[in-house]
Amino acid sequence: MKLTLWTYEGPPHVGAMRVATAMQGVHYVLHAPQGDTYADLLFTMIERRAARPPVTYTTFQARDLGADTAELFQGAVRDAYERFRPEAILVGASCTAELIQDDPGGLAQALALPVPVIPLELPAYQRKENWGAAETLYRMARALAGPSALPPGTPRPPREAGRRPSCNVLGPTALGFRHRDDVTEVTRLLATLGIDVHVVAPLGARPADLARLGEADFNVVLYPEIAAPTADWLARAFRQPTVATVPIGVGATRDFVLEVARIAGVDPSAALAPAASRLPWYSRSVDSTYLTGKRVFIFGDATHAVAAARVATEELGFTVAGLGTYSRERARDVREAAAHYGIEALITDDYLEVEARVAELQPELVLGTQMERHIAKRLGIPCAVISAPVHVQDFPARYSPQMGFEGANVLFDTWVHPLMMGLEEHLLTMFRDDFEFHDGVAPSHLGTVASRPEAPRGPAVTAEEPSPAAIAPAAATTAGTEPTCAWDPEAELELRKIPFFVRGKARRNTERYAHERGVATITVGTLYDAKAHFGR
């Protein structure tokens, strides 16, 4: 496995933890050495869960390797059952324990416990977290709903007369980015169409709920990275159709409603008119012209990255300058989307490659994970988080979905406000030397107040913004096809007077102008010469 400072996904057993923690009546016994026991930190500190995750570790140590670790594991399974009395038990090994090859599944089955025992074989050195979550949900669905599967070749019986159509909502897990609120929003949308939600899985489901997945009329896949294998199996085993459209953004939500209505045989008009989102109002307003054409870089899991690219281009008028994902299992979807926008997809799980691409492209906005938030902050670029991995601030107490019409409102606020606030900060900086901003010259509407010490003159650098001296080396080493030039500190200060939303273009044009003329160091004069050249 690759060791790194940051990682987009953990090992696959973390994905299994996310499924087990999301459910009720399930316990996960993990064969793991001391030191791999960090589930409490993930779910109680980051997601702010009130209860400990249902995970028991064997926590063997080095001295135990010379004894019978198999007996140690069986004892842990037996004790977990006696203590928690779960309705189903998952068993597996962490990446370190996998090397011992103790066969947790066989050892647990030998105990003959009175509840289903579901073994998980998660190759930690070939797969990662989202795959582990998908495999866990798939194995549980097969083990619990499999006995009720229709015989091969048997058609699905028609829905009973007078019964409302129903569906399963698949994919939301613990530690998922806004999964809780997405489920609420999508459930409301389905209720508007007259459709009942039969089971939500794995979030909030019990083993008995998974056993009756086949009773629903169709399945809604909210997060393909996690639910696609299970939905494919349910389609084969129970002849259930799948709604594949992910309702992120106004356009995708409308497409989702139409697809659901077609499969369920209902009238979609109740969920389409009037649309609850305010995002279309913004797209029609004069305010949108301030940000039209702004270049955006998008990176995250495949589902959110592809959806964000559609919203950015079709609903906000942005230009997608870069698009990528760390989800190699769904890289094809991202490559197809990138080709649609005329760019090359970035498929990587190395945040340093992502940082180099952002530095090269110099977008006006970054949409990504918590890693891209740090990258954008270092580069002085506005950023909004659209995808896991996320940190504690991305699990808000308020209702904040990403899906449905209300989710489109959230996207509008989250994406546009950093740009608009950046414009406001730039205007304040631009006019800070104007006499109307100085105490004692222009009267205050509050009346006479004690004068404050005058602020230092000269260009201001905010706490959120790196100083010109700090960013000058980064400018000189920006990744790209052409060598870049060094910037004189005075030229850097002058560059920062240019509005942020065209500053990247000004930098690129100036460096191109200097490179073509063999200028080693860009001065204020070079900056204005380039402006005159490209402004003709």
Tab-separated table of N, CA and C in Angstrom, residues 74-84:
chain	number	residue	atom	x	y	z
A	74	GLN	N	-11.857	-16.140	17.425
A	74	GLN	CA	-13.120	-16.787	17.778
A	74	GLN	C	-13.635	-16.299	19.124
A	75	GLY	N	-12.737	-16.079	20.040
A	75	GLY	CA	-13.155	-15.540	21.335
A	75	GLY	C	-13.753	-14.151	21.203
A	76	ALA	N	-13.181	-13.334	20.323
A	76	ALA	CA	-13.706	-11.986	20.122
A	76	ALA	C	-15.099	-12.027	19.511
A	77	VAL	N	-15.323	-12.965	18.561
A	77	VAL	CA	-16.641	-13.084	17.943
A	77	VAL	C	-17.663	-13.552	18.973
A	78	ARG	N	-17.291	-14.537	19.743
A	78	ARG	CA	-18.200	-15.071	20.751
A	78	ARG	C	-18.567	-14.005	21.782
A	79	ASP	N	-17.566	-13.263	22.235
A	79	ASP	CA	-17.814	-12.215	23.238
A	79	ASP	C	-18.686	-11.092	22.658
A	80	ALA	N	-18.452	-10.736	21.371
A	80	ALA	CA	-19.249	-9.678	20.755
A	80	ALA	C	-20.708	-10.082	20.652
A	81	TYR	N	-20.960	-11.344	20.323
A	81	TYR	CA	-22.348	-11.793	20.244
A	81	TYR	C	-23.005	-11.769	21.615
A	82	GLU	N	-22.322	-12.271	22.622
A	82	GLU	CA	-22.897	-12.323	23.963
A	82	GLU	C	-23.167	-10.925	24.516
A	83	ARG	N	-22.305	-9.991	24.185
A	83	ARG	CA	-22.440	-8.638	24.756
A	83	ARG	C	-23.478	-7.806	24.018
A	84	PHE	N	-23.470	-7.831	22.661
A	84	PHE	CA	-24.312	-6.915	21.885
A	84	PHE	C	-25.568	-7.564	21.319
